[in-house]
Amino acid sequence: MGYAVANLARREPAIEVDFALIGHQESWRAAADILAVLRGGELTALPDDEIKDILPWIPPRTVCHVDIESRAGGNARGLYIDCFIPPDRLEAAYVHENLARVRAAASCAIKSGAKIVSLGGFSSILIEGNFDQLPEKHNTVFTTGNTLTVGFIVQGIKKMCALEERNLRNATLLIIGATGDVGSGCARCLAPVVKRVLLNARNIERLRRVATELEAEGVEGELSTDLQRFPTQADIVICAASLGCPSLLLDRIAPHALVCDAGYPKNLSPNAGLVGATVFFGGLGQIAGGLSFTPDFFGILNRHPFPNVVHGCLLEGMALALEGRFEPFSKGRGFITPKRVAEIETIAARHGIHLAPFSNADGPLERQFEYQTQSSRGWVARHVRPPSERT
Amino acid sequence: MKTEGQIEPVMDLNGSPIDRSSLSCHAPIWQDILAQAVTGEQLAAMNYTSLSEICDDPAEVADALEHAAGERGHAASFAAEGRKIGVDVDNNVDAMHWRRLREAFLGCIAERDFIGCLIVQEIMLESFAVASYARVAKVAPGSLGETFARIAADEEQHVDHAMAILRAERALDPERFDDKVYRLHFDVMTTLAKMLAKECKDGHCEVCHSSCVKPSLGDVSLSAAELRGASLEQYLKALDMLGLPGEVTLAWVTQLPI
Ligand SMILES: NC(=O)C1=CN([C@@H]2O[C@H](COP(=O)(O)OP(=O)(O)OC[C@H]3O[C@@H](n4cnc5c(N)ncnc54)[C@H](OP(=O)(O)O)[C@@H]3O)[C@@H](O)[C@H]2O)C=CC1
Ligand SMILES: [Fe+2]
Ligand SMILES: [Fe+2]
């Protein structure tokens, strides 16, 4: 056996894995597309009912290799590991089963020798940033990736305000999921630069704690567990609640509001008729140096209307890998500060990782921006009214 | 087959009256489930006997014969459970899918491929047995459930034994080993996938005593989809333990017939 193991080491030169990305699919369509790539084009596609029957049984595992390039030169190799959480089983009722899946995915990452692992979407929520719940780690570190996510949400709001000529300083900001890691991080970064903040989540005690912390910084605001109290007052809304499916309605939203949906899965229901409001997906970044998957999952794992766009949480691990900084940058819940956000943004920017162009459920928004620069009746003319016209 | 009226009194069940009545009214379903299990055990016994014939080492010969006897013991235990609920449990190792599985094993025997034999029996067929017995054990009442649970645990143990041998073999030449697994997967798992499909598409399986049992599995809180899912999960985990790359084995599984 001793001989055999030595032989293995020679024959299977370990591919050095810098980073691993742990994720899960947001919709059955996305899950089906992954299985379709693996099944190959020659066989008939698996019917939807078969996919729903098979996927819950797949043990967490590597789905593909990921290669990224830094704009500063250099590159990093990684793996995408899917937890195979069925998209309709993110609710609290499945927490134990899902936690076991995240642990199994973490074991895969450790076994691969990944130096840093980003916990995407619900995988960090399930362990509540408590890395002690993960298997024994050897030389692998974990990050929730939430600091860079907050950075991109905040950058997105500032850029959108600039594009739409909104004055952030006069704005009332509503954060849904304000006590979460992402929501509270956004509150710390944005509260000092807006007029008022409105905080919403279900647990009143935790809301009070966040509010007390902000008040100590001189921030003016209000909290409520009843979302219905707020929408009409808000100019800017950040949706950062950990909802198992897109179910948020926001039906009393002010028509001029700017809404950033940063949830994964998305928070906003497809039936949220946000008439007149500007909605964009937040927390997304783009890796300018490029991103490739083997086998080719282009447009399937990164389902965005622009190339090389990835969720901030996953990009954080990639940025740290390119930087050679293998440390648990985002850990625990409630520790994201403007200083930490600036630090990770600087690292990311050094390697060509920037805020992604804007998009929402209807597709790209940026192209529409570009379009309006060439046309007198473009997107801004249609969707953005000068401050004087806003109610 | 005995009709429901002829069912013998259930003497040794320590289950509740509900267990007993559910056992008797679902006897025809348990009969078919047991028939598949007995057939699988008989086939395993035949496979181990064949394996003993290609082993050079007397210890390996003894080991294989002991396994064969163990599998015959499992078959007898399942048949006895049938008698307790008043049904005869037939087996048919010549039924179309089972025959195909036996042929695949005999292909390895013909090549005196000891490792191939272990892959077919211990990784592929036993994954299916361990996972499906464990699911049945969860819902089958009384001693029926206990027997399925006990045999699932037994099977798991000899999988562990084979795993050590196979891991050592893979360490010698992973590429060659993985190629062999793939060849056998293509043959054996394709057949198993057809057996486990939600609906039998190749006609009657020749084991069920009348029409196919699959549509009735819901009556005993089972489903064909669940048995297939659990079996594929167990199989993927077994391949993971052998060290095959997870992304590769997942692709293999997604390419199986449905
Ligand atoms: N865009 C990106 O790159 C990323 C997106 N995310 C997504 O951001 C979201 C938040 O993540 P994270 O902060 O880590 O999660 P947390 O678990 O830390 O926080 C979740 C927050 O949502 C609140 N919440 C949950 N359900 C509801 C509800 N029905 N109504 C109002 N508030 C609710 C929670 O408070 P309470 O329980 O008291 O209601 C809490 O404030 C998730 O959807 C996550 O997937 C995360 C990382 C990266
Ligand atoms: Fe057996
Ligand atoms: Fe059948």
XYZ file of C-alpha atoms and ligand atoms in Angstrom:
699
model
C 0.000 0.000 0.000
C 2.873 2.332 0.860
C 4.284 1.730 -2.606
C 0.916 2.230 -4.188
C 0.405 5.625 -2.585
C 3.842 6.813 -3.664
C 2.995 5.681 -7.158
C -0.266 7.607 -7.103
C 1.536 10.796 -6.235
C 3.741 10.383 -9.322
C 1.054 9.411 -11.756
C -1.565 11.936 -10.719
C 0.329 15.178 -10.336
C -1.991 17.147 -8.078
C -3.362 20.157 -9.910
C -2.805 23.033 -7.573
C -6.139 24.504 -6.608
C -5.956 28.104 -5.436
C -9.622 28.657 -4.728
C -12.933 26.876 -4.555
C -16.374 28.388 -5.005
C -19.245 26.748 -3.189
C -22.657 27.450 -4.628
C -26.137 26.223 -5.372
C -28.653 26.972 -8.085
C -31.259 29.671 -7.806
C -33.845 28.056 -10.066
C -34.773 24.686 -11.522
C -33.963 26.118 -14.965
C -30.390 26.833 -13.875
C -30.048 23.387 -12.296
C -31.436 21.751 -15.440
C -28.950 23.622 -17.618
C -26.029 22.295 -15.559
C -27.224 18.717 -15.892
C -27.815 19.288 -19.617
C -24.180 20.313 -20.141
C -22.981 17.244 -18.256
C -25.343 14.959 -20.152
C -24.047 16.308 -23.462
C -25.841 17.387 -26.586
C -26.159 13.952 -28.187
C -28.636 12.527 -25.690
C -32.180 13.796 -25.412
C -32.548 16.353 -22.656
C -33.742 15.128 -19.265
C -37.389 16.078 -18.749
C -38.071 18.548 -15.916
C -39.787 15.968 -13.706
C -36.748 13.673 -13.928
C -34.435 16.548 -13.018
C -36.541 17.289 -9.939
C -36.389 13.611 -8.986
C -32.658 13.160 -9.545
C -31.020 16.409 -8.400
C -31.857 16.103 -4.667
C -29.874 12.857 -4.567
C -26.663 14.197 -6.067
C -23.999 14.471 -3.374
C -22.191 17.832 -3.348
C -19.249 17.735 -5.738
C -17.031 19.612 -8.118
C -18.844 20.514 -11.289
C -16.060 22.254 -13.199
C -12.673 23.912 -13.097
C -12.496 27.688 -13.132
C -9.569 29.732 -14.449
C -9.265 33.452 -13.872
C -6.764 36.062 -14.935
C -5.631 39.126 -13.111
C -5.249 42.461 -14.877
C -2.056 42.795 -12.888
C -0.701 39.667 -14.581
C -0.905 36.249 -13.031
C -3.801 33.893 -12.795
C -5.483 31.477 -10.433
C -7.082 28.054 -10.776
C -10.152 26.990 -8.942
C -13.115 24.682 -8.731
C -16.819 25.292 -8.668
C -18.472 22.943 -6.170
C -22.251 22.694 -6.187
C -24.151 21.745 -3.034
C -27.072 20.542 -5.189
C -29.583 22.063 -2.814
C -32.899 21.732 -4.659
C -33.903 25.306 -5.573
C -37.274 24.895 -3.861
C -35.762 23.621 -0.616
C -33.958 26.683 0.692
C -36.591 27.292 3.353
C -35.924 26.870 7.064
C -37.626 23.457 7.086
C -34.646 21.991 5.227
C -31.913 23.653 7.262
C -30.356 20.446 8.637
C -30.297 18.717 5.284
C -28.824 21.825 3.642
C -26.238 22.324 6.322
C -25.081 18.742 5.750
C -24.761 19.567 2.050
C -22.677 22.655 2.742
C -20.412 20.625 5.016
C -20.008 17.957 2.341
C -19.190 20.642 -0.235
C -16.647 22.121 2.193
C -15.091 18.659 2.557
C -14.731 18.456 -1.233
C -12.999 21.840 -1.209
C -10.641 20.794 1.573
C -9.903 17.493 -0.148
C -9.042 19.318 -3.371
C -6.417 21.292 -1.464
C -8.067 24.639 -2.225
C -6.301 27.387 -0.313
C -9.328 29.657 -0.042
C -13.028 28.889 -0.360
C -15.831 31.365 -1.026
C -19.192 30.371 0.415
C -21.739 31.553 -2.149
C -25.427 32.344 -1.621
C -27.095 30.360 1.148
C -24.005 28.311 1.962
C -22.696 31.073 4.236
C -26.146 31.859 5.640
C -26.601 28.244 6.685
C -23.442 28.193 8.745
C -24.156 31.750 9.924
C -20.547 32.686 9.329
C -19.615 30.227 12.066
C -16.736 28.361 10.469
C -16.480 25.979 13.399
C -19.417 24.179 11.809
C -17.242 23.239 8.841
C -15.129 20.081 8.657
C -11.547 20.133 9.911
C -9.687 22.464 7.660
C -5.983 21.666 7.232
C -4.634 24.446 4.997
C -7.943 25.663 3.616
C -9.524 28.936 4.729
C -13.128 30.008 4.197
C -14.649 33.404 3.491
C -18.329 34.291 3.210
C -17.420 36.831 0.547
C -19.925 39.252 2.039
C -17.510 42.187 2.358
C -16.969 42.500 -1.396
C -20.709 41.932 -1.893
C -21.433 44.932 0.312
C -18.806 46.891 -1.619
C -20.530 46.209 -4.933
C -24.005 46.951 -3.555
C -22.820 50.304 -2.234
C -20.878 51.127 -5.402
C -23.930 50.207 -7.453
C -26.186 52.529 -5.526
C -23.734 55.401 -5.759
C -23.226 54.877 -9.491
C -26.957 54.581 -10.181
C -27.595 57.782 -8.204
C -24.950 59.565 -10.228
C -26.390 58.288 -13.508
C -29.911 59.256 -12.550
C -28.833 62.535 -11.020
C -30.149 61.619 -7.593
C -28.798 63.262 -4.503
C -27.848 60.493 -2.095
C -27.512 62.968 0.756
C -31.225 63.799 0.587
C -32.318 60.206 0.250
C -34.212 57.969 2.629
C -32.707 54.472 2.475
C -34.691 51.334 3.314
C -32.752 48.126 4.008
C -34.723 44.884 4.009
C -32.733 42.217 5.839
C -30.964 44.991 7.741
C -29.720 42.748 10.539
C -28.016 40.289 8.217
C -24.328 40.305 7.405
C -24.893 41.975 4.040
C -27.727 44.254 5.199
C -25.899 45.521 8.290
C -22.711 46.023 6.264
C -24.666 48.158 3.778
C -26.170 50.097 6.679
C -22.725 50.893 8.108
C -21.444 52.043 4.723
C -24.445 54.042 3.538
C -26.117 55.398 6.678
C -23.506 58.153 7.107
C -24.109 59.410 3.549
C -27.916 59.432 3.364
C -30.513 61.552 5.157
C -32.422 58.759 6.936
C -32.368 55.000 7.191
C -35.297 52.642 7.612
C -34.399 49.178 8.872
C -36.511 46.078 8.320
C -36.181 42.421 9.334
C -38.390 40.040 11.325
C -36.547 39.936 14.629
C -37.088 43.153 16.604
C -34.246 42.581 19.069
C -31.635 42.283 16.378
C -33.098 45.333 14.617
C -32.744 47.334 17.823
C -29.101 46.318 18.128
C -28.295 47.521 14.593
C -30.276 50.727 15.178
C -28.430 51.417 18.445
C -25.106 50.949 16.695
C -26.110 53.398 13.943
C -27.550 55.928 16.380
C -24.222 56.024 18.166
C -22.778 57.246 14.858
C -25.406 59.988 14.741
C -27.570 58.332 12.099
C -31.260 59.232 11.993
C -33.675 56.411 11.319
C -36.529 54.145 12.102
C -36.973 50.402 12.442
C -39.908 48.107 11.941
C -40.658 44.460 11.475
C -43.662 45.545 9.409
C -42.454 46.277 5.919
C -45.758 47.861 4.977
C -44.854 50.883 7.079
C -41.937 51.911 4.966
C -42.080 51.640 1.192
C -43.808 54.917 0.424
C -41.131 56.836 2.324
C -38.092 55.214 0.722
C -36.125 56.749 -2.150
C -33.629 53.896 -2.204
C -34.292 50.289 -1.228
C -31.728 47.519 -0.675
C -33.252 44.049 -0.661
C -30.829 41.821 1.268
C -33.124 39.387 3.030
C -32.344 35.684 3.010
C -35.539 34.613 1.252
C -35.811 31.060 -0.029
C -37.539 32.256 -3.192
C -38.287 35.575 -4.893
C -41.399 36.544 -2.968
C -41.016 40.185 -1.942
C -43.790 42.379 -3.305
C -43.015 45.976 -2.233
C -46.345 47.008 -3.674
C -46.483 50.391 -1.969
C -43.121 51.524 -3.230
C -42.787 55.150 -4.303
C -42.790 55.421 -8.103
C -39.461 57.234 -8.149
C -37.641 54.683 -5.960
C -34.329 53.061 -6.788
C -34.407 49.395 -5.806
C -31.305 47.217 -5.536
C -32.121 43.505 -5.293
C -29.023 41.840 -3.832
C -30.635 38.572 -2.799
C -29.590 35.149 -3.998
C -32.142 33.847 -4.787
C -33.503 37.245 -5.750
C -35.763 38.848 -3.168
C -38.235 40.524 -5.522
C -41.170 38.503 -6.729
C -41.609 38.441 -10.506
C -45.074 39.829 -9.692
C -43.715 42.811 -7.796
C -45.240 45.490 -9.953
C -42.793 48.243 -9.119
C -44.333 50.741 -11.481
C -41.924 53.497 -12.364
C -39.195 52.414 -9.969
C -35.671 51.658 -11.205
C -34.754 48.100 -10.260
C -31.271 46.634 -10.582
C -29.484 43.540 -9.340
C -26.816 44.374 -6.806
C -23.715 42.794 -5.356
C -22.347 41.741 -8.740
C -18.854 42.271 -10.065
C -17.027 41.669 -13.328
C -13.601 40.185 -13.773
C -11.940 42.061 -16.595
C -9.060 39.619 -17.033
C -11.532 36.866 -17.932
C -13.062 33.765 -16.533
C -13.307 30.329 -18.089
C -14.919 27.058 -17.094
C -13.841 23.510 -17.985
C -16.128 21.918 -19.095
C -17.690 24.987 -20.619
C -20.464 26.343 -18.423
C -20.265 29.816 -19.881
C -23.609 31.581 -19.440
C -24.884 28.704 -17.329
C -22.979 29.157 -14.106
C -22.784 32.899 -14.714
C -26.314 33.681 -15.827
C -25.965 37.383 -16.440
C -26.471 39.420 -19.580
C -22.815 40.531 -19.488
C -19.733 38.324 -19.728
C -17.503 37.495 -16.767
C -20.040 38.728 -14.225
C -19.998 36.897 -10.903
C -21.569 37.400 -7.481
C -19.476 39.482 -5.115
C -19.313 36.694 -2.565
C -17.550 34.389 -5.037
C -15.379 37.172 -6.438
C -14.007 37.885 -2.981
C -12.362 34.445 -2.832
C -11.046 34.898 -6.389
C -9.609 38.335 -5.615
C -7.892 37.023 -2.488
C -6.518 34.058 -4.454
C -5.090 36.376 -7.137
C -3.601 38.493 -4.378
C -2.105 35.403 -2.725
C -3.848 36.410 0.505
C -5.281 33.190 1.788
C -7.195 34.408 4.821
C -10.801 34.236 6.050
C -11.455 37.840 5.070
C -15.206 37.777 5.814
C -16.075 35.723 8.819
C -18.912 35.751 11.323
C -21.966 37.981 11.054
C -22.080 41.703 11.610
C -18.417 42.663 11.260
C -18.449 44.371 7.868
C -17.189 47.939 8.178
C -16.503 50.666 5.593
C -12.779 50.190 6.242
C -12.859 46.467 5.479
C -14.994 47.141 2.408
C -12.458 49.671 1.105
C -9.655 47.170 1.709
C -11.256 44.347 -0.282
C -12.333 46.761 -3.039
C -8.717 47.866 -3.427
C -7.526 44.270 -3.664
C -10.260 43.402 -6.162
C -9.592 46.487 -8.295
C -5.875 45.691 -8.429
C -6.753 42.459 -10.230
C -9.344 43.978 -12.539
C -12.424 43.016 -10.527
C -14.916 45.878 -10.665
C -18.607 46.609 -10.296
C -20.571 44.763 -13.002
C -22.625 46.671 -15.565
C -26.240 47.025 -14.440
C -28.972 44.560 -15.264
C -32.295 43.373 -13.947
C -34.830 40.649 -14.730
C -35.590 42.279 -18.084
C -31.954 42.193 -19.156
C -29.131 44.702 -19.358
C -29.580 48.273 -18.203
C -26.144 49.484 -19.220
C -26.627 48.937 -22.898
C -29.641 51.122 -22.518
C -27.442 53.713 -20.903
C -25.052 53.527 -23.819
C -27.983 53.738 -26.176
C -29.219 56.941 -24.571
C -25.892 58.644 -25.153
C -26.456 58.213 -28.880
C -30.119 59.043 -28.857
C -32.109 61.896 -27.526
C -34.914 59.566 -26.380
C -32.928 56.908 -24.554
C -33.344 55.035 -21.315
C -32.518 57.909 -19.014
C -35.044 60.065 -20.767
C -37.698 57.430 -20.257
C -36.897 56.200 -16.782
C -35.162 58.953 -14.986
C -36.843 62.174 -14.260
C -34.909 65.177 -13.078
C -35.283 65.772 -9.320
C -37.802 68.569 -9.910
C -40.245 66.137 -11.576
C -40.015 63.557 -8.815
C -42.647 63.411 -6.116
C -49.289 -17.240 -5.093
C -51.557 -17.282 -2.074
C -54.541 -14.973 -2.073
C -55.077 -12.562 0.746
C -57.577 -14.917 2.377
C -54.889 -17.547 2.764
C -52.379 -15.341 4.485
C -50.993 -17.079 7.514
C -51.424 -15.422 10.878
C -48.605 -13.053 11.580
C -47.213 -14.406 14.798
C -43.870 -12.866 15.303
C -44.502 -9.270 14.505
C -43.987 -6.993 17.402
C -45.472 -4.176 15.357
C -48.812 -2.510 16.014
C -52.121 -3.767 14.595
C -51.749 -1.103 11.932
C -48.425 -2.644 10.924
C -50.008 -6.059 10.628
C -52.989 -4.908 8.618
C -50.785 -2.810 6.340
C -48.529 -5.813 5.835
C -51.362 -8.092 4.855
C -53.186 -5.672 2.622
C -49.938 -4.754 0.911
C -48.612 -8.314 0.773
C -48.564 -8.406 -3.048
C -46.367 -5.294 -3.077
C -43.951 -6.705 -0.475
C -43.931 -9.936 -2.443
C -42.548 -8.151 -5.506
C -40.068 -6.121 -3.496
C -38.844 -9.302 -1.820
C -38.664 -11.080 -5.178
C -36.293 -8.403 -6.512
C -34.220 -8.651 -3.337
C -34.028 -12.454 -3.400
C -33.099 -12.371 -7.078
C -30.332 -9.882 -6.373
C -29.018 -12.004 -3.522
C -29.096 -15.190 -5.610
C -27.247 -13.399 -8.363
C -24.661 -12.126 -5.882
C -24.200 -15.691 -4.567
C -23.655 -16.929 -8.128
C -21.221 -14.097 -8.812
C -19.124 -14.845 -5.734
C -19.085 -18.546 -6.586
C -17.818 -17.666 -10.074
C -15.272 -15.328 -8.542
C -13.919 -18.112 -6.343
C -13.106 -20.010 -9.538
C -10.686 -17.393 -10.815
C -8.926 -16.708 -7.502
C -5.416 -18.158 -7.175
C -4.875 -17.409 -3.529
C -6.637 -20.003 -1.310
C -7.517 -17.268 1.163
C -9.265 -15.330 -1.602
C -11.077 -18.493 -2.720
C -12.322 -19.048 0.815
C -13.310 -15.413 1.098
C -15.358 -15.506 -2.109
C -17.094 -18.746 -1.094
C -17.884 -17.282 2.294
C -19.421 -14.258 0.579
C -21.451 -16.529 -1.663
C -22.798 -18.360 1.385
C -23.567 -15.035 3.045
C -25.589 -13.895 0.038
C -27.517 -17.190 -0.018
C -28.251 -16.578 3.666
C -29.621 -13.133 2.770
C -31.823 -14.671 0.072
C -33.141 -17.200 2.591
C -33.879 -14.455 5.138
C -35.872 -12.489 2.582
C -37.773 -15.598 1.488
C -38.581 -16.311 5.140
C -39.977 -12.783 5.520
C -42.252 -13.539 2.589
C -43.532 -16.678 4.271
C -44.312 -14.700 7.413
C -46.705 -12.518 5.471
C -48.073 -15.480 3.574
C -46.497 -15.001 0.169
C -44.182 -17.160 -1.876
C -41.171 -15.200 -2.981
C -39.991 -16.357 -6.351
C -36.736 -15.367 -7.857
C -35.675 -15.190 -11.425
C -32.015 -14.667 -12.140
C -32.865 -15.150 -15.813
C -35.195 -12.145 -15.876
C -34.051 -9.792 -18.605
C -32.205 -7.129 -16.601
C -30.760 -9.530 -14.043
C -29.499 -11.808 -16.796
C -27.774 -8.849 -18.424
C -26.110 -7.997 -15.097
C -24.928 -11.573 -14.695
C -23.508 -11.526 -18.232
C -21.534 -8.387 -17.462
C -20.056 -10.093 -14.421
C -19.285 -13.240 -16.398
C -17.479 -11.029 -18.938
C -15.042 -10.065 -16.174
C -14.751 -13.703 -15.098
C -13.891 -14.708 -18.681
C -11.078 -12.192 -18.632
C -10.029 -13.380 -15.166
C -10.454 -9.770 -14.160
C -10.716 -9.933 -10.376
C -10.797 -6.138 -10.023
C -13.520 -5.824 -12.672
C -15.577 -8.387 -10.766
C -15.268 -6.389 -7.559
C -16.240 -3.175 -9.327
C -19.390 -4.742 -10.767
C -20.475 -6.593 -7.664
C -19.294 -4.403 -4.817
C -19.483 -0.902 -6.244
C -22.378 -1.129 -8.680
C -24.711 -3.916 -7.547
C -24.100 -3.438 -3.839
C -24.651 0.347 -4.025
C -28.045 -0.450 -5.414
C -28.681 -3.111 -2.742
C -27.459 -1.063 0.230
C -29.398 2.052 -0.766
C -32.648 0.390 -1.732
C -32.693 -1.997 1.261
C -32.086 0.956 3.563
C -35.041 2.840 2.042
C -37.278 -0.207 2.302
C -36.145 -0.752 5.912
C -37.422 2.710 6.794
C -40.990 1.944 5.771
C -41.417 -1.831 6.090
C -43.075 -2.764 9.362
C -41.822 -5.181 12.020
C -39.381 -7.945 11.244
C -39.624 -7.241 7.520
C -38.075 -3.827 8.060
C -35.541 -5.208 10.501
C -34.394 -7.828 8.008
C -33.918 -5.230 5.291
C -31.971 -3.026 7.733
C -29.769 -5.899 8.924
C -28.930 -7.045 5.408
C -28.252 -3.459 4.256
C -25.718 -3.177 7.092
C -24.136 -6.526 6.124
C -23.772 -5.445 2.501
C -22.233 -2.178 3.538
C -19.579 -4.047 5.467
C -18.373 -6.092 2.550
C -18.378 -2.979 0.372
C -15.887 -1.523 2.863
C -13.672 -4.574 2.500
C -13.661 -4.351 -1.301
C -13.112 -0.600 -1.141
C -9.682 -1.066 0.455
C -8.605 -3.455 -2.326
C -9.950 -1.218 -5.060
C -8.363 1.930 -3.684
C -4.993 0.221 -3.600
C -5.521 -0.922 -7.188
C -6.485 2.568 -8.343
C -3.389 3.984 -6.712
C -1.250 1.856 -9.055
C -2.679 3.381 -12.216
C -5.594 5.779 -11.755
C -6.127 6.402 -15.448
C -6.362 2.718 -16.337
C -8.531 2.023 -13.328
C -10.947 4.853 -14.160
C -11.188 3.690 -17.768
C -12.148 0.241 -16.564
C -14.767 1.649 -14.191
C -16.203 3.669 -17.051
C -16.441 0.647 -19.363
C -18.212 -1.355 -16.685
C -20.376 1.607 -15.701
C -21.555 1.927 -19.264
C -22.649 -1.688 -19.360
C -23.820 -2.439 -15.830
C -25.197 0.923 -14.745
C -27.109 1.311 -18.001
C -28.916 -1.932 -17.156
C -29.425 -0.941 -13.522
C -30.742 2.457 -14.628
C -33.324 0.737 -16.827
C -34.361 -1.439 -13.893
C -34.614 1.607 -11.679
C -36.360 3.867 -14.198
C -39.600 5.357 -12.938
C -41.454 3.322 -15.539
C -40.348 0.047 -17.089
C -39.899 0.876 -20.771
C -38.672 -2.534 -21.928
C -41.792 -4.483 -21.009
C -42.359 -6.693 -17.991
C -39.321 -7.134 -15.758
C -40.042 -10.880 -15.357
C -39.664 -10.653 -11.593
C -42.864 -8.884 -10.502
C -45.559 -11.551 -10.039
C -48.199 -9.782 -12.068
C -48.113 -6.249 -13.412
C -45.136 -4.039 -12.558
C -44.984 -3.118 -8.875
C -43.563 0.356 -9.450
C -46.872 2.239 -9.725
C -48.021 0.662 -6.423
C -44.921 1.530 -4.397
C -46.625 4.668 -3.105
C -49.040 2.447 -1.139
C -46.130 1.383 1.085
C -44.609 4.892 1.229
C -41.930 4.138 -1.359
C -41.426 5.364 -4.888
C -39.413 4.206 -7.833
C -37.853 7.677 -8.070
C -36.689 7.495 -4.466
C -35.176 4.019 -4.855
C -33.347 5.143 -7.979
C -32.211 8.390 -6.376
C -30.895 6.689 -3.257
C -29.085 4.063 -5.357
C -27.407 6.652 -7.574
C -26.419 8.683 -4.518
C -24.827 5.611 -2.931
C -23.063 4.786 -6.185
C -21.651 8.310 -6.562
C -20.470 8.234 -2.957
C -18.785 4.866 -3.540
C -16.980 6.278 -6.593
C -15.970 9.342 -4.551
C -14.482 7.034 -1.940
C -12.507 5.267 -4.636
C -11.086 8.645 -5.572
C -12.658 9.106 -9.004
C -13.174 12.806 -9.834
C -16.668 13.887 -8.784
C -17.294 15.987 -11.876
C -16.507 13.009 -14.116
C -18.723 10.538 -12.292
C -21.571 13.039 -12.171
C -21.393 13.362 -15.950
C -21.546 9.548 -16.244
C -24.626 9.409 -14.068
C -26.428 12.191 -15.915
C -25.872 10.231 -19.146
C -27.703 7.139 -17.902
C -31.042 6.246 -19.457
C -34.138 7.405 -17.604
N -25.162 39.388 -4.533
C -24.275 38.628 -3.914
O -23.152 38.443 -4.373
C -24.599 38.016 -2.617
C -25.879 37.904 -2.196
N -26.149 37.385 -0.983
C -27.541 37.283 -0.612
O -27.880 38.331 0.279
C -28.918 37.902 1.133
C -28.526 38.136 2.581
O -27.357 37.389 2.923
P -26.712 37.479 4.371
O -26.703 38.876 4.828
O -25.450 36.739 4.342
O -27.780 36.665 5.234
P -28.079 36.722 6.792
O -28.662 35.432 7.161
O -26.881 37.226 7.519
O -29.212 37.842 6.912
C -30.482 37.688 6.383
C -31.302 38.907 6.748
O -32.599 38.770 6.169
C -33.584 38.944 7.185
N -34.771 38.237 6.758
C -34.937 36.917 6.548
N -36.189 36.667 6.124
C -36.817 37.875 6.071
C -38.120 38.280 5.710
N -39.037 37.370 5.339
N -38.428 39.583 5.741
C -37.513 40.507 6.126
N -36.253 40.182 6.484
C -35.930 38.881 6.466
C -32.894 38.424 8.442
O -33.454 38.893 9.649
P -34.695 38.148 10.366
O -34.355 36.705 10.411
O -34.786 38.804 11.703
O -35.886 38.444 9.531
C -31.527 39.067 8.242
O -31.600 40.439 8.546
C -29.158 36.444 0.773
O -30.189 36.336 -0.180
C -27.854 36.039 0.148
O -27.943 34.898 -0.668
C -25.163 37.023 -0.118
C -23.863 37.100 -0.501
C -23.489 37.554 -1.797
Fe -26.434 -9.872 0.103
Fe -41.320 -4.202 -12.870
